Tab-separated table of C-alpha atoms and ligand atoms in Angstrom:
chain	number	residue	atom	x	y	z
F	50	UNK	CA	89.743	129.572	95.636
F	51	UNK	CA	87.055	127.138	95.944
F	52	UNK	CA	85.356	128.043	99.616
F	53	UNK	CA	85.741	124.428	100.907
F	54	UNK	CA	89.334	123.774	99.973
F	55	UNK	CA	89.722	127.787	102.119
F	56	UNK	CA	88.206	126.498	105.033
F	57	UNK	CA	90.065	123.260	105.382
F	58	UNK	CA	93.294	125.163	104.534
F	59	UNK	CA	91.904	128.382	106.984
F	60	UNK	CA	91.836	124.809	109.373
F	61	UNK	CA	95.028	122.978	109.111
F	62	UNK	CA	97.184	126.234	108.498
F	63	UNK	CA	95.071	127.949	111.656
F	64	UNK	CA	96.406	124.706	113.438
F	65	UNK	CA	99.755	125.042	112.717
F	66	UNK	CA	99.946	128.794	113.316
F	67	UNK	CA	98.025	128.448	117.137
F	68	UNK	CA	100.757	125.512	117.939
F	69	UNK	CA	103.638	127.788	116.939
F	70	UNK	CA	102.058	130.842	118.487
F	71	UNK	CA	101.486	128.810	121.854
F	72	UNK	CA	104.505	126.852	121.834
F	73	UNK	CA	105.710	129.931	123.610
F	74	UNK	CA	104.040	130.250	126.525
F	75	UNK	CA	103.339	126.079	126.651
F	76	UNK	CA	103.675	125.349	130.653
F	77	UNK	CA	103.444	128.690	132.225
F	78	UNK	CA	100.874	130.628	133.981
F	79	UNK	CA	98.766	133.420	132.723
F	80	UNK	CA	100.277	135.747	135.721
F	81	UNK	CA	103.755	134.432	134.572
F	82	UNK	CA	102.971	135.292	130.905
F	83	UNK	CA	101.324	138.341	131.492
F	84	UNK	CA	105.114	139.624	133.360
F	85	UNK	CA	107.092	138.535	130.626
F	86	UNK	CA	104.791	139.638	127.572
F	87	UNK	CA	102.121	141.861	128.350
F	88	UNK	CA	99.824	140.230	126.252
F	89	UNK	CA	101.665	137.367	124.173
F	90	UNK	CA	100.572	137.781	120.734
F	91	UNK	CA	103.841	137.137	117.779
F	92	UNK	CA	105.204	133.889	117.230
F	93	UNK	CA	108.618	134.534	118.046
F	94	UNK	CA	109.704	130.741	119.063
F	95	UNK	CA	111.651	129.795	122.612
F	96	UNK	CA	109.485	128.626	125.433
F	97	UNK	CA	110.995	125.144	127.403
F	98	UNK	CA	111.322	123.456	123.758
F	99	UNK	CA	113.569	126.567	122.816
F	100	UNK	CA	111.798	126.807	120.140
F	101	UNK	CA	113.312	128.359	116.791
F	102	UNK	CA	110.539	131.191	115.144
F	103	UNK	CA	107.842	129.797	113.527
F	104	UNK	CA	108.778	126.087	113.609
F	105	UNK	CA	105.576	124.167	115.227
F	106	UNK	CA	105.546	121.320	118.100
F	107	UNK	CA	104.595	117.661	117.965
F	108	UNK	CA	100.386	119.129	117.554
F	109	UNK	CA	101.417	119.468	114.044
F	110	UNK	CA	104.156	117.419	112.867
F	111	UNK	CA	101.786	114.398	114.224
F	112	UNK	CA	98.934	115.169	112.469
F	113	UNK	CA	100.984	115.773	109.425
F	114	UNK	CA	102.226	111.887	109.773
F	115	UNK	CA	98.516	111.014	110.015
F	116	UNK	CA	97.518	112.750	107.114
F	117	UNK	CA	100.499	111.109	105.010
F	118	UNK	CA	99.672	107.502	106.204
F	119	UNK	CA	96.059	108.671	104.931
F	120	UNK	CA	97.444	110.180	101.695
F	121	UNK	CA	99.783	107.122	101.218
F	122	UNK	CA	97.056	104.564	100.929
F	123	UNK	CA	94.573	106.732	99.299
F	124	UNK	CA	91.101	105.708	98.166
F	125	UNK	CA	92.127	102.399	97.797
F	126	UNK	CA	93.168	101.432	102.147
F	127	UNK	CA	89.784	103.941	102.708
F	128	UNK	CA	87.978	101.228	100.759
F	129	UNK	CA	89.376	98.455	102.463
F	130	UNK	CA	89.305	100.262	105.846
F	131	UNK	CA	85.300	100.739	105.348
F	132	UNK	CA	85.166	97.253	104.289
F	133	UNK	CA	86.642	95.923	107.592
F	134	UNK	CA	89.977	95.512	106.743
F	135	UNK	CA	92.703	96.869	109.629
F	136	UNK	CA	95.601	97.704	107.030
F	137	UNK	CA	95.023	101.260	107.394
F	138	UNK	CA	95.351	101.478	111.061
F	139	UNK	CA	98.458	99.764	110.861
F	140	UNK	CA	100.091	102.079	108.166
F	141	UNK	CA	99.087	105.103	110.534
F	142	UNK	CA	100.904	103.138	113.446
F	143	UNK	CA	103.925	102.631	111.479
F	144	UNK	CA	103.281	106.338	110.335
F	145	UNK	CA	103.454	107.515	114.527
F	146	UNK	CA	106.327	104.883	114.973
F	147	UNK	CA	108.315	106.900	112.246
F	148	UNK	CA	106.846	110.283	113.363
F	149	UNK	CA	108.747	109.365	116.946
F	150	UNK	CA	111.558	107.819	115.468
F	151	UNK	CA	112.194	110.882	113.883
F	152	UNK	CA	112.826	112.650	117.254
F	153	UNK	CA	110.067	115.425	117.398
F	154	UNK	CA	110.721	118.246	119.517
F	155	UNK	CA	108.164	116.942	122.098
F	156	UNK	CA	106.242	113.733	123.052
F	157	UNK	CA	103.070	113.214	125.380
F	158	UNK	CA	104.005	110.349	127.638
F	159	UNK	CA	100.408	108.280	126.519
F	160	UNK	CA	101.139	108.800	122.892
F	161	UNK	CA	104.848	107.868	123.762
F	162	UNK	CA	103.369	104.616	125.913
F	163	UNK	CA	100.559	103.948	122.700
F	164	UNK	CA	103.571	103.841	120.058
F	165	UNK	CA	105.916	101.680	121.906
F	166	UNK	CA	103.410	99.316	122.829
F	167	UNK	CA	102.423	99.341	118.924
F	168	UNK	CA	105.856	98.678	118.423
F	169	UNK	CA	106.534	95.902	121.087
F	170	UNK	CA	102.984	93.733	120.321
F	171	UNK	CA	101.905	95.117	117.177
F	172	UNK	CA	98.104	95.689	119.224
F	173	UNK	CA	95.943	98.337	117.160
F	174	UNK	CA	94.943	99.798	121.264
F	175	UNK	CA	95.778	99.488	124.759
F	176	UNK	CA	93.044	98.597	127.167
F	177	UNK	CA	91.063	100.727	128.773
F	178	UNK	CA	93.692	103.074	130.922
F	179	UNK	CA	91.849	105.937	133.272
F	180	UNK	CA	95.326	107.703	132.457
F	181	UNK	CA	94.791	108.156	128.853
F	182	UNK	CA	92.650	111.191	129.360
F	183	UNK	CA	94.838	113.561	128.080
F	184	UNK	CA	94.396	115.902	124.676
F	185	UNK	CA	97.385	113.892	122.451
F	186	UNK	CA	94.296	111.717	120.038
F	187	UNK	CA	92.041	115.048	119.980
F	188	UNK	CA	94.829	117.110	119.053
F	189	UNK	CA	95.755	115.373	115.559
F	190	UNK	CA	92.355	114.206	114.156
F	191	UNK	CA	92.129	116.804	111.480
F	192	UNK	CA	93.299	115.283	108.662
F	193	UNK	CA	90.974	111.981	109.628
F	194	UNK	CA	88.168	114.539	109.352
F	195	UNK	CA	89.538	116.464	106.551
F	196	UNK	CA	89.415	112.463	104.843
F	197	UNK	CA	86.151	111.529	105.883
F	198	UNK	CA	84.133	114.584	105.534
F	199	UNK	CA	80.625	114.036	103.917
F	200	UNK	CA	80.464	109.954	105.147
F	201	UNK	CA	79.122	110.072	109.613
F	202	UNK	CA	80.144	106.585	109.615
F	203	UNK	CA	83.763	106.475	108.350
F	204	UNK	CA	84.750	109.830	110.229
F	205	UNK	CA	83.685	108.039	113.759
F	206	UNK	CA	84.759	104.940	112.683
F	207	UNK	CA	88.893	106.205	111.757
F	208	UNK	CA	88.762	109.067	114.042
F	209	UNK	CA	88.302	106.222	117.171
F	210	UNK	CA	90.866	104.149	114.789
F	211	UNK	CA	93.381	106.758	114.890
F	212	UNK	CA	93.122	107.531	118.167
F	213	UNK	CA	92.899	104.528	120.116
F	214	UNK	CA	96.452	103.533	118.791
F	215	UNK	CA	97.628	105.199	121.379
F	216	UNK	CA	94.582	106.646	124.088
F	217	UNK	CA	91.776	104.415	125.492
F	218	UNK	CA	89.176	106.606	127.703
F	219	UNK	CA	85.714	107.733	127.208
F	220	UNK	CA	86.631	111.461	128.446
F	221	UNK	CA	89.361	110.814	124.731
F	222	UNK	CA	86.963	109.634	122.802
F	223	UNK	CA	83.828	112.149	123.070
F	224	UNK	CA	86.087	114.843	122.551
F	225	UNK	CA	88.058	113.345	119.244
F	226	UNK	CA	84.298	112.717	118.070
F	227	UNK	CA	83.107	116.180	119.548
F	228	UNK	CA	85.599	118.883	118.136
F	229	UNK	CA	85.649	116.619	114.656
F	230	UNK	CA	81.694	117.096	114.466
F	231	UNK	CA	82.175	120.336	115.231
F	232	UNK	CA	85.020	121.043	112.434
F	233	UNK	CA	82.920	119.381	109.868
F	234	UNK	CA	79.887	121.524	110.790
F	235	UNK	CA	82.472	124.509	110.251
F	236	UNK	CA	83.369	123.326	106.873
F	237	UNK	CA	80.599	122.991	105.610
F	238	UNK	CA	80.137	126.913	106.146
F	239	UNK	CA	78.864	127.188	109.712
F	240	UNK	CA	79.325	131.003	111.297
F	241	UNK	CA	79.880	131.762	114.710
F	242	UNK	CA	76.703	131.759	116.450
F	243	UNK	CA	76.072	128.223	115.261
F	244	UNK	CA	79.526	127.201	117.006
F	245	UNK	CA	77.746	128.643	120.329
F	246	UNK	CA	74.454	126.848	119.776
F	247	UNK	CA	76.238	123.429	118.983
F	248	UNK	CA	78.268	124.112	122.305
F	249	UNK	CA	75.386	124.510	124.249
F	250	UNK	CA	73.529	121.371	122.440
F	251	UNK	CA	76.662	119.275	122.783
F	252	UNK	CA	77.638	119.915	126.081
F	253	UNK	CA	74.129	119.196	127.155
F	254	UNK	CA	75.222	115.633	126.167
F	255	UNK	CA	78.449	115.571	127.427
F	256	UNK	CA	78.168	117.528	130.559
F	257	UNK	CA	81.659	117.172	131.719
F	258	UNK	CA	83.017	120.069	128.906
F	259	UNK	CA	80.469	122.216	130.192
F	260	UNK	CA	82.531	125.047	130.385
F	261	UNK	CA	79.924	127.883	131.270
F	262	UNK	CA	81.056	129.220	133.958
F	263	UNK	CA	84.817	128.771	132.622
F	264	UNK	CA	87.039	127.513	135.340
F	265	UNK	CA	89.684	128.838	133.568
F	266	UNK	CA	92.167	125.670	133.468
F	267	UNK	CA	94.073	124.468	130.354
F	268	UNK	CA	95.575	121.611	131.081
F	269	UNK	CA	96.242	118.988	128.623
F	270	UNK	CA	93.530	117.115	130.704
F	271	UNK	CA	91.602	116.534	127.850
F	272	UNK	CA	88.502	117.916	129.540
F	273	UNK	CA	90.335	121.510	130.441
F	274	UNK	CA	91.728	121.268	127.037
F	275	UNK	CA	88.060	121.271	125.382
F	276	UNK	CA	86.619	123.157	128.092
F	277	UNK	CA	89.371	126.402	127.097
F	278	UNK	CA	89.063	125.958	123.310
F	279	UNK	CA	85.049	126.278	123.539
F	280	UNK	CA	85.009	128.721	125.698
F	281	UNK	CA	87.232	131.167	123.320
F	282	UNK	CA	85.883	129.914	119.949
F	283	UNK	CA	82.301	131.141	121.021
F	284	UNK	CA	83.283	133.809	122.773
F	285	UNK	CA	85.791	135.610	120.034
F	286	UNK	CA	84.372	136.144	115.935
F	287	UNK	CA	87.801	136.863	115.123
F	288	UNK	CA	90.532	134.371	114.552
F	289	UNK	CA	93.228	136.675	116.516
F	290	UNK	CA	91.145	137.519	119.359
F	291	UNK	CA	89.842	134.192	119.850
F	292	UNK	CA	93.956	132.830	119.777
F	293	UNK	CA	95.572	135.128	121.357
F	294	UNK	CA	92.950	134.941	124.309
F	295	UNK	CA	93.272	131.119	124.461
F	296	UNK	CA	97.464	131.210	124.337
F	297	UNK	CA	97.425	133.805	127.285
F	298	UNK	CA	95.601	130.961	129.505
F	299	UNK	CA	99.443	129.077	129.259
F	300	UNK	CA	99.730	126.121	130.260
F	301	UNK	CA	98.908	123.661	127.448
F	302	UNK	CA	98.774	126.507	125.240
F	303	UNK	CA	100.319	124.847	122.077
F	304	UNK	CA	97.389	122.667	121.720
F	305	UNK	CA	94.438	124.562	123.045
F	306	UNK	CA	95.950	127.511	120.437
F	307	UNK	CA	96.392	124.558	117.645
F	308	UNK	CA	92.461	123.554	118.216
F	309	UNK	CA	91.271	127.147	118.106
F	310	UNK	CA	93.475	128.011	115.256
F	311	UNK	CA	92.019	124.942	113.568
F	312	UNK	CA	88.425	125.837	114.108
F	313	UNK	CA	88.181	129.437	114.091
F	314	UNK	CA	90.316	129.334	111.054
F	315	UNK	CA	87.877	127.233	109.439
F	316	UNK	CA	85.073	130.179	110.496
F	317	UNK	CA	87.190	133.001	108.227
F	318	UNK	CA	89.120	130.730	105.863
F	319	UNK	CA	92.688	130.505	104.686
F	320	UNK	CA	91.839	134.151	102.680
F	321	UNK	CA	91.626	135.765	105.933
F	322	UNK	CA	93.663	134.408	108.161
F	323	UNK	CA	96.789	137.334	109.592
F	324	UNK	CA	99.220	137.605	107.243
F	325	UNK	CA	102.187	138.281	109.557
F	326	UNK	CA	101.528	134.728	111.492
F	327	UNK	CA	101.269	132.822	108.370
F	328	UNK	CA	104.001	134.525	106.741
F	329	UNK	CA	106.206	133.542	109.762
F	330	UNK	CA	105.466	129.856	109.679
F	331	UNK	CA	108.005	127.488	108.250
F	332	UNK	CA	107.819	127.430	104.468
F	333	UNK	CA	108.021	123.635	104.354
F	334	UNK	CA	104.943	123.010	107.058
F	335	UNK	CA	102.628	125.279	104.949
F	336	UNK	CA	103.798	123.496	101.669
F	337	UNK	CA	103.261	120.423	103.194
F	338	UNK	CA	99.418	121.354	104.681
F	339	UNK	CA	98.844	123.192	101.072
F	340	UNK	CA	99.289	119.465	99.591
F	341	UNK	CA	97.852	117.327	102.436
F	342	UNK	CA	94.728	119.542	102.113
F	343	UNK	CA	93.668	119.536	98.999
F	344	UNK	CA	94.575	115.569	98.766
F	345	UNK	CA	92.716	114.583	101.933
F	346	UNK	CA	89.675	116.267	100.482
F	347	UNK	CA	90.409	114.613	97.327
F	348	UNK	CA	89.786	111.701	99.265
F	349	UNK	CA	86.873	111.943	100.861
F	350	UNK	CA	85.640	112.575	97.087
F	351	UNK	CA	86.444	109.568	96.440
F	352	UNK	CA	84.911	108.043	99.215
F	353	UNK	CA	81.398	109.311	98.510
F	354	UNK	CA	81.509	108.591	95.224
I	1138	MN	MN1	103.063	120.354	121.417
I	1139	MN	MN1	101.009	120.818	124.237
């Protein structure tokens, strides 16, 4: 397999397989894990969404509605999108207005706020709401990156897009931008001590994800959130020991797992990522990434044509 298309599929099926690992344990405490599982480290489903084994939570099934509002317009609503044209972002509104239609297994209450208000006044974002801090715009951006890679201006430029539909907060948007810069450095065949010294560079920048020393929260405060998934992702190589460390923290430990899974399965690659998880993930989710993946790169072919 061509060693781009493995990385973005090592990303978007790592994704899917740290939300359905964490869905688990999503809410509880790392004591309260630790008496129930030892160490929690199968997807076997349950957890408050009761769960059934190896389905995934709303972490994926949103960003697989952004990646088909993407898909669904192809080159043509990129071109128009870079030309100034709003189209785009509407389609991937009525895209999240379907996605919760649909009644996913879970909601965030800002994305649930963002969408209705789409839905009520048509508005492309909210303004400015200190609430909207949370992890729900961070945790779907990968198939805005996966569209976009190769072209700075057009990832920041839909990555915002996308997310301010339904999350308006600096804390939201340096870490949408952050983890995507860090995923496209990733792709493009970065290894594991790179991911610490872009850490350490970034966070420099954007001192509140410093997470040296770890305070050991994961919360889907979007800070905690980034704050968890750095801290495991430089200190574990290895796909499994980075997620299974970062799912035994609890508490939002469908996404924090789904943003590891995403990025340290971009570090080995679809090739290498454990058979028994992937095997155990829904067939129709990892048909569905197989296709998304190899069309969203298809478009950001296009786009730097
Ligand atoms: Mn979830
Ligand atoms: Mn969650």
């Amino acid at each position: 397999m061509d060693k781009l298309l493995d990385k973005a599929l090592g990303a978007y099926l790592g994704f899917a397989i740290g939300d359905a690992l964490g869905a688990t344990v999503e809410f509880m405490r790392p004591r309260e894990i630790e008496a129930q599982y030892g160490v929690h480290r199968e997807i076997i489903g349950g957890g408050w969404l009761k769960l059934a084994r190896g389905h995934v939570t709303d972490d994926t099934t949103m960003s697989l509605a952004l990646g088909a509002s993407l898909l669904q317009g192809g080159c043509h609503a990129l071109d128009r999108f870079v030309s100034g044209d709003d189209a785009l972002v509407r389609s991937i509104g009525d895209a999240y207005v379907l996605w919760f239609k649909s009644k996913p297994v879970d909601c965030g209450n800002t994305c649930r706020r963002g969408i209705m208000r789409y839905m009520h006044d048509g508005t492309l974002a909210g303004p400015y709401n200190p609430g909207d801090a949370g992890n729900g715009a961070l945790m779907r951006n990968l198939p805005a990156v996966l569209a976009t890679l190769g072209n700075d201006t057009v990832f920041e430029r839909l990555s915002i897009a996308q997310a301010r539909l339904t999350h308006h907060h600096p804390l939201s948007d340096a870490a949408t931008l952050g983890i995507g810069e860090l995923l496209r450095h990733l792709l493009t065949g970065a290894a594991h001590c790179e991911c610490q010294s872009w850490a350490t560079n970034w966070c420099k920048q954007n001192p509140a994800f410093r997470f040296v020393p770890y305070r050991s929260r994961a919360s889907a405060y979007v800070v905690d959130t980034v704050q968890t998934v750095l801290q495991f992702l430089t200190l574990h190589d290895d796909f499994e020991a980075a997620l299974v460390a970062t799912v035994n923290q609890g508490d939002d430990a469908d996404t924090t797992g789904a943003l590891v899974g995403m990025l340290a399965g971009t570090r080995c690659g679809a090739s290498r990522l454990p058979q028994r998880w992937l095997h155990r993930l829904q067939v129709d989710i990892v048909r569905t990434i197989t296709d998304q993946t190899s069309g969203l790169l298809a478009l950001a072919n296009g786009l730097n044509a």
